[in-house]
XYZ file of N, CA and C in Angstrom:
528
model
N -5.425 1.132 4.387
C -6.707 1.770 4.543
C -7.220 1.600 5.970
N -6.838 0.492 6.588
C -7.269 0.242 7.967
C -6.651 1.273 8.910
N -5.377 1.574 8.707
C -4.714 2.550 9.578
C -5.375 3.922 9.465
N -5.704 4.328 8.252
C -6.395 5.606 8.075
C -7.731 5.607 8.813
N -8.463 4.523 8.710
C -9.773 4.434 9.373
C -9.603 4.466 10.891
N -8.594 3.759 11.403
C -8.327 3.774 12.853
C -7.985 5.189 13.321
N -7.149 5.888 12.552
C -6.767 7.254 12.918
C -7.967 8.192 12.888
N -8.862 7.965 11.945
C -10.063 8.797 11.841
C -11.024 8.532 13.000
N -11.244 7.261 13.311
C -12.229 6.902 14.338
C -11.708 7.048 15.765
N -10.419 6.834 15.961
C -9.838 6.845 17.311
C -8.598 7.740 17.366
N -8.754 9.037 17.137
C -7.590 9.923 17.105
C -6.824 9.967 18.424
N -7.505 9.694 19.531
C -6.812 9.711 20.828
C -5.887 8.506 20.990
N -6.076 7.475 20.194
C -5.248 6.267 20.280
C -4.143 6.216 19.231
N -4.278 7.008 18.176
C -3.317 6.976 17.070
C -2.586 8.310 17.032
N -1.308 8.279 17.385
C -0.521 9.508 17.435
C 0.002 9.912 16.060
N 0.408 8.924 15.271
C 0.975 9.193 13.954
C 0.826 7.942 13.094
N 0.967 8.133 11.791
C 0.856 7.015 10.856
C 2.057 6.982 9.930
N 2.529 5.794 9.632
C 3.460 5.572 8.533
C 2.718 4.665 7.563
N 2.572 5.127 6.348
C 1.802 4.403 5.342
C 2.727 4.041 4.186
N 2.688 2.777 3.799
C 3.455 2.302 2.648
C 2.542 1.480 1.752
N 2.452 1.866 0.505
C 1.700 1.082 -0.464
C 0.227 0.942 -0.160
N -0.376 1.944 0.438
C -1.808 1.917 0.711
C -2.379 3.286 0.372
N -3.673 3.339 0.229
C -4.329 4.592 -0.113
C -5.458 4.855 0.868
N -5.992 6.071 0.822
C -7.086 6.440 1.719
C -8.309 5.568 1.492
N -8.648 5.360 0.240
C -9.807 4.535 -0.113
C -9.594 3.997 -1.518
N -10.026 2.773 -1.734
C -9.939 2.177 -3.069
C -11.182 2.608 -3.839
N -11.056 3.742 -4.513
C -12.190 4.246 -5.285
C -12.290 3.496 -6.606
N -13.472 3.553 -7.199
C -13.649 2.863 -8.474
C -12.720 3.421 -9.546
N -12.451 4.724 -9.507
C -11.561 5.319 -10.513
C -10.119 4.850 -10.326
N -9.646 4.783 -9.087
C -8.289 4.296 -8.828
C -8.191 2.819 -9.187
N -9.179 2.047 -8.801
C -9.182 0.618 -9.089
C -9.126 0.360 -10.592
N -9.986 1.032 -11.332
C -10.038 0.840 -12.779
C -8.727 1.249 -13.437
N -8.218 2.429 -13.087
C -6.974 2.916 -13.686
C -5.804 1.991 -13.367
N -5.717 1.550 -12.122
C -4.618 0.677 -11.710
C -4.683 -0.658 -12.435
N -5.842 -1.275 -12.424
C -5.985 -2.591 -13.059
C -5.758 -2.514 -14.565
N -6.295 -1.492 -15.213
C -6.073 -1.335 -16.653
C -4.599 -1.117 -16.954
N -3.943 -0.277 -16.146
C -2.525 -0.010 -16.342
C -1.655 -1.246 -16.187
N -2.087 -2.154 -15.336
C -1.324 -3.382 -15.095
C -1.751 -4.522 -16.017
N -2.875 -4.350 -16.703
C -3.341 -5.384 -17.616
C -4.156 -6.487 -16.965
N -4.854 -6.158 -15.898
C -5.706 -7.132 -15.210
C -7.156 -6.664 -15.286
N -8.077 -7.618 -15.249
C -9.494 -7.263 -15.354
C -10.156 -7.057 -13.998
N -9.559 -7.619 -12.933
C -10.153 -7.469 -11.598
C -9.070 -7.555 -10.531
N -9.409 -7.060 -9.350
C -8.485 -7.163 -8.216
C -8.211 -8.621 -7.883
N -9.224 -9.450 -8.002
C -9.065 -10.875 -7.707
C -8.075 -11.531 -8.661
N -8.158 -11.164 -9.928
C -7.232 -11.737 -10.907
C -5.789 -11.389 -10.547
N -5.564 -10.163 -10.095
C -4.225 -9.718 -9.716
C -3.784 -10.306 -8.383
N -4.615 -10.178 -7.372
C -4.196 -10.461 -5.995
C -4.477 -11.874 -5.501
N -5.272 -12.638 -6.235
C -5.584 -14.012 -5.831
C -5.257 -14.979 -6.968
N -3.985 -15.126 -7.291
C -3.623 -15.982 -8.422
C -4.029 -17.440 -8.191
N -4.364 -18.110 -9.293
C -4.761 -19.518 -9.222
C -3.732 -20.427 -9.878
N -2.707 -19.829 -10.462
C -1.694 -20.620 -11.162
C -0.307 -20.061 -10.878
N 0.698 -20.849 -11.228
C 2.084 -20.391 -11.089
C 2.288 -19.144 -11.945
N 1.727 -19.149 -13.149
C 1.840 -17.990 -14.041
C 1.247 -16.740 -13.380
N 0.080 -16.878 -12.758
C -0.550 -15.753 -12.068
C 0.255 -15.273 -10.874
N 0.845 -16.215 -10.150
C 1.675 -15.863 -8.987
C 2.920 -15.095 -9.432
N 3.518 -15.543 -10.530
C 4.687 -14.840 -11.073
C 4.301 -13.435 -11.532
N 3.115 -13.296 -12.128
C 2.641 -11.977 -12.568
C 2.443 -11.049 -11.371
N 1.884 -11.570 -10.285
C 1.697 -10.777 -9.066
C 3.040 -10.294 -8.528
N 4.013 -11.183 -8.437
C 5.332 -10.792 -7.927
C 6.028 -9.815 -8.867
N 5.829 -9.981 -10.165
C 6.438 -9.075 -11.142
C 5.897 -7.651 -10.954
N 4.619 -7.538 -10.633
C 3.990 -6.230 -10.428
C 4.349 -5.656 -9.057
N 4.438 -6.503 -8.048
C 4.627 -6.040 -6.668
C 6.067 -5.667 -6.340
N 7.022 -6.276 -7.035
C 8.431 -6.046 -6.705
C 9.139 -5.315 -7.843
N 10.083 -4.467 -7.495
C 10.875 -3.749 -8.491
C 11.883 -4.693 -9.135
N 12.583 -5.447 -8.306
C 13.574 -6.394 -8.817
C 12.873 -7.683 -9.218
N 13.400 -8.294 -10.256
C 12.832 -9.567 -10.681
C 13.185 -10.622 -9.634
N 12.150 -11.268 -9.123
C 12.337 -12.316 -8.118
C 12.179 -13.673 -8.787
N 13.106 -14.569 -8.530
C 12.995 -15.911 -9.086
C 12.819 -16.910 -7.953
N 11.817 -17.735 -8.093
C 11.580 -18.847 -7.177
C 11.241 -20.059 -8.023
N 11.567 -21.252 -7.538
C 11.153 -22.455 -8.271
C 9.630 -22.546 -8.323
N 9.116 -23.153 -9.387
C 7.668 -23.285 -9.548
C 7.024 -23.961 -8.344
N 7.717 -24.916 -7.753
C 7.169 -25.626 -6.590
C 6.871 -24.641 -5.450
N 7.746 -23.664 -5.268
C 7.536 -22.664 -4.220
C 6.312 -21.800 -4.533
N 6.136 -21.448 -5.798
C 4.938 -20.698 -6.202
C 3.680 -21.504 -5.899
N 3.706 -22.797 -6.223
C 2.545 -23.659 -5.961
C 2.238 -23.711 -4.468
N 3.283 -23.880 -3.653
C 3.093 -23.907 -2.199
C 2.537 -22.575 -1.699
N 3.059 -21.488 -2.240
C 2.608 -20.150 -1.866
C 1.113 -19.997 -2.151
N 0.689 -20.435 -3.325
C -0.729 -20.346 -3.698
C -1.587 -21.166 -2.743
N -1.140 -22.372 -2.420
C -1.903 -23.241 -1.512
C -2.057 -22.625 -0.128
N -0.976 -22.065 0.385
C -0.971 -21.546 1.753
C -1.644 -20.177 1.855
N -1.370 -19.305 0.907
C -1.801 -17.910 1.021
C -3.188 -17.622 0.461
N -3.691 -18.474 -0.389
C -4.906 -18.105 -1.091
C -6.048 -19.089 -0.883
N -6.170 -19.605 0.333
C -7.354 -20.404 0.642
C -8.519 -19.440 0.890
N -9.715 -19.964 1.007
C -10.919 -19.129 1.161
C -11.015 -18.081 0.049
N -10.713 -18.527 -1.148
C -10.634 -17.637 -2.310
C -11.931 -16.857 -2.557
N -13.072 -17.529 -2.447
C -14.357 -16.874 -2.709
C -14.574 -15.717 -1.734
N -14.325 -15.958 -0.454
C -14.514 -14.922 0.565
C -13.536 -13.770 0.362
N -12.305 -14.100 0.024
C -11.304 -13.055 -0.211
C -11.676 -12.197 -1.416
N -12.174 -12.845 -2.464
C -12.596 -12.103 -3.660
C -13.746 -11.154 -3.316
N -14.675 -11.621 -2.501
C -15.793 -10.765 -2.081
C -15.291 -9.574 -1.266
N -14.332 -9.815 -0.387
C -13.755 -8.715 0.399
C -13.066 -7.695 -0.501
N -12.313 -8.184 -1.484
C -11.634 -7.271 -2.407
C -12.637 -6.402 -3.161
N -13.694 -7.009 -3.642
C -14.708 -6.245 -4.371
C -15.425 -5.266 -3.437
N -15.599 -5.645 -2.186
C -16.250 -4.776 -1.207
C -15.415 -3.569 -0.812
N -14.109 -3.621 -1.046
C -13.234 -2.491 -0.726
C -13.445 -1.307 -1.664
N -13.890 -1.584 -2.865
C -14.030 -0.533 -3.871
C -15.274 0.301 -3.573
N -15.052 1.617 -3.450
C -16.145 2.553 -3.179
C -16.243 3.554 -4.325
N -17.372 4.178 -4.430
C -17.589 5.172 -5.474
C -16.715 6.401 -5.223
N -16.132 6.911 -6.277
C -15.314 8.122 -6.167
C -16.145 9.274 -5.619
N -17.424 9.327 -6.005
C -18.318 10.401 -5.544
C -18.533 10.355 -4.035
N -18.530 9.159 -3.472
C -18.841 8.988 -2.048
C -17.625 9.126 -1.138
N -16.480 9.421 -1.703
C -15.252 9.468 -0.922
C -14.972 10.886 -0.441
N -14.694 11.011 0.842
C -14.278 12.302 1.390
C -12.998 12.079 2.188
N -12.164 13.093 2.212
C -10.893 13.011 2.921
C -11.097 13.555 4.328
N -10.916 12.718 5.345
C -11.041 13.218 6.717
C -9.933 14.228 7.024
N -10.181 15.077 7.990
C -9.160 16.019 8.435
C -8.388 15.351 9.576
N -7.266 14.741 9.236
C -6.475 14.034 10.241
C -5.686 15.024 11.079
N -5.658 14.809 12.374
C -4.845 15.666 13.243
C -3.466 15.050 13.460
N -3.314 13.782 13.097
C -2.053 13.074 13.272
C -1.071 13.422 12.147
N 0.203 13.279 12.470
C 1.220 13.360 11.424
C 1.153 12.065 10.627
N 1.281 12.195 9.334
C 1.218 11.038 8.442
C 2.450 11.066 7.554
N 3.198 9.971 7.574
C 4.400 9.855 6.750
C 4.157 8.784 5.698
N 4.209 9.179 4.437
C 4.047 8.245 3.330
C 5.436 7.770 2.915
N 5.698 6.506 3.083
C 7.003 5.908 2.801
C 6.796 4.947 1.640
N 7.306 5.302 0.471
C 6.897 4.657 -0.778
C 8.061 4.123 -1.576
N 7.856 3.004 -2.231
C 8.812 2.523 -3.224
C 8.650 3.357 -4.486
N 9.731 3.934 -4.965
C 9.645 4.821 -6.127
C 9.224 4.088 -7.399
N 9.335 2.768 -7.405
C 8.951 1.974 -8.572
C 7.681 1.169 -8.321
N 6.845 1.634 -7.402
C 5.586 0.952 -7.093
C 4.687 1.009 -8.326
N 4.337 -0.154 -8.857
C 3.475 -0.222 -10.038
C 1.999 -0.305 -9.661
N 1.712 -0.704 -8.436
C 0.317 -0.852 -8.023
C -0.257 0.511 -7.649
N 0.362 1.179 -6.689
C -0.011 2.549 -6.352
C 1.210 3.411 -6.645
N 1.242 3.974 -7.836
C 2.450 4.645 -8.309
C 2.780 5.912 -7.520
N 3.963 6.416 -7.803
C 4.495 7.580 -7.098
C 3.584 8.802 -7.236
N 3.024 8.989 -8.405
C 2.126 10.128 -8.626
C 0.900 10.040 -7.718
N 0.352 8.853 -7.572
C -0.795 8.644 -6.690
C -0.415 8.966 -5.241
N 0.768 8.536 -4.829
C 1.233 8.809 -3.465
C 1.430 10.306 -3.238
N 2.018 10.980 -4.211
C 2.249 12.418 -4.061
C 0.930 13.199 -4.077
N -0.031 12.756 -4.884
C -1.360 13.382 -4.866
C -2.032 13.182 -3.511
N -1.862 11.992 -2.943
C -2.441 11.713 -1.631
C -1.815 12.625 -0.576
N -0.514 12.858 -0.674
C 0.162 13.756 0.266
C -0.448 15.153 0.190
N -0.698 15.628 -1.011
C -1.314 16.949 -1.184
C -2.717 16.987 -0.582
N -3.484 15.930 -0.781
C -4.838 15.866 -0.220
C -4.823 15.845 1.308
N -3.800 15.217 1.879
C -3.723 15.090 3.339
C -3.279 16.382 4.016
N -2.642 17.274 3.272
C -2.291 18.580 3.822
C -0.934 18.651 4.493
N -0.785 19.682 5.347
C 0.506 20.018 5.944
C 1.042 18.981 6.919
N 0.184 18.189 7.495
C 0.638 17.191 8.474
C 1.239 15.964 7.795
N 1.134 15.892 6.482
C 1.640 14.729 5.748
C 3.015 15.021 5.154
N 3.868 14.015 5.204
C 5.177 14.079 4.560
C 5.300 12.875 3.633
N 6.179 13.007 2.656
C 6.376 11.941 1.680
C 7.861 11.642 1.551
N 8.184 10.371 1.458
C 9.569 9.962 1.243
C 9.569 8.756 0.315
N 10.308 8.866 -0.778
C 10.420 7.762 -1.724
C 11.700 6.984 -1.492
N 11.635 5.698 -1.734
C 12.810 4.833 -1.620
C 13.126 4.299 -3.009
N 14.337 4.594 -3.476
C 14.770 4.176 -4.809
C 14.914 2.656 -4.888
N 14.774 2.145 -6.098
C 14.961 0.719 -6.393
C 14.049 -0.177 -5.566
N 12.826 0.276 -5.355
C 11.853 -0.518 -4.596
C 10.471 -0.328 -5.200
N 9.680 -1.377 -5.123
C 8.321 -1.345 -5.634
C 7.301 -1.330 -4.515
N 6.170 -1.972 -4.763
C 5.074 -2.011 -3.794
C 5.499 -2.709 -2.503
N 6.386 -3.664 -2.615
C 6.873 -4.401 -1.440
C 8.146 -3.760 -0.894
N 8.135 -2.452 -0.786
C 9.310 -1.668 -0.392
C 9.926 -2.172 0.911
N 9.110 -2.534 1.878
C 9.614 -2.985 3.180
C 10.334 -4.326 3.079
N 10.039 -5.111 2.059
C 10.721 -6.392 1.856
C 11.917 -6.258 0.923
N 11.825 -5.374 -0.048
C 12.901 -5.211 -1.023
C 14.082 -4.413 -0.476
N 13.810 -3.413 0.314
C 14.865 -2.549 0.861
C 14.658 -2.376 2.361
N 14.726 -3.472 3.140
C 14.387 -3.388 4.567
C 15.297 -2.460 5.370
N 16.580 -2.422 5.052
C 17.487 -1.553 5.822
C 17.171 -0.081 5.569
N 16.981 0.274 4.307
C 16.642 1.660 3.961
C 15.282 2.014 4.552
N 14.331 1.098 4.418
C 12.985 1.324 4.944
C 13.042 1.577 6.452
N 13.751 0.726 7.177
C 13.839 0.881 8.636
C 14.563 2.161 9.026
N 15.562 2.560 8.250
C 16.265 3.815 8.534
C 15.295 4.995 8.387
N 14.513 4.988 7.321
C 13.517 6.053 7.104
C 12.460 6.043 8.206
N 12.031 4.858 8.572
C 11.036 4.714 9.637
C 11.584 5.256 10.956
N 12.815 4.900 11.278
C 13.438 5.384 12.516
C 13.586 6.901 12.518
N 13.909 7.483 11.358
C 14.022 8.943 11.272
C 12.676 9.602 11.582
N 11.620 9.046 11.026
C 10.291 9.606 11.283
C 9.921 9.457 12.753
N 10.165 8.285 13.317
C 9.843 8.066 14.735
C 10.660 8.985 15.635
N 11.923 9.208 15.284
C 12.766 10.123 16.060
C 12.225 11.548 15.971
N 11.707 11.929 14.806
C 11.150 13.279 14.664
C 9.895 13.444 15.523
N 9.132 12.373 15.691
C 7.974 12.427 16.594
C 8.430 12.663 18.024
N 9.471 11.949 18.412
C 10.011 12.087 19.762
C 10.566 13.502 19.971
N 11.257 14.035 18.958
C 11.810 15.390 19.055
C 10.689 16.421 19.171
N 9.622 16.236 18.406
C 8.472 17.148 18.492
C 7.856 17.115 19.882
N 7.751 15.933 20.446
C 7.164 15.760 21.780
C 8.046 16.425 22.843
N 9.368 16.329 22.679
C 10.298 16.927 23.637
C 10.220 18.456 23.604
N 9.925 19.031 22.433
C 9.822 20.488 22.304
C 8.581 21.045 22.983
N 7.576 20.211 23.174
C 6.306 20.684 23.753
C 6.394 20.917 25.221
């Protein structure tokens, strides 16, 4: 969401965007549908686990492949990654905006949506709908056998797709 905002506010500084696992805005309708579909009551419950069980649930939702780590590693992960829990929870709740108040900016930049085809958090349908909303300057590419953490699960495929998009930007610039 930050990249979209930067592109909207500073179009002279942002030539193009590659977006993975993010949306234009976390609307209340998207938030509710996503959390209900995943079986969580709040973003904080999903994204700020307080137990090994919660951490395993987060990884199960975020990754396509089942990831196994020893419980000790989960505990360390929780300690390191989830300090300032109250402030983080407030930030998460502050991200949610009313669906009525959301408008799609007219981006002049090329936008490439690079998505894990098995993303459970922001599913493929949501990504494809976003591509339609963004218009002709947006392209979509799905990566098989990858979830929300597509860049970590399939880094070689992800980087190949990223390089193809960057090369197409360079080719477009050379034609001008």
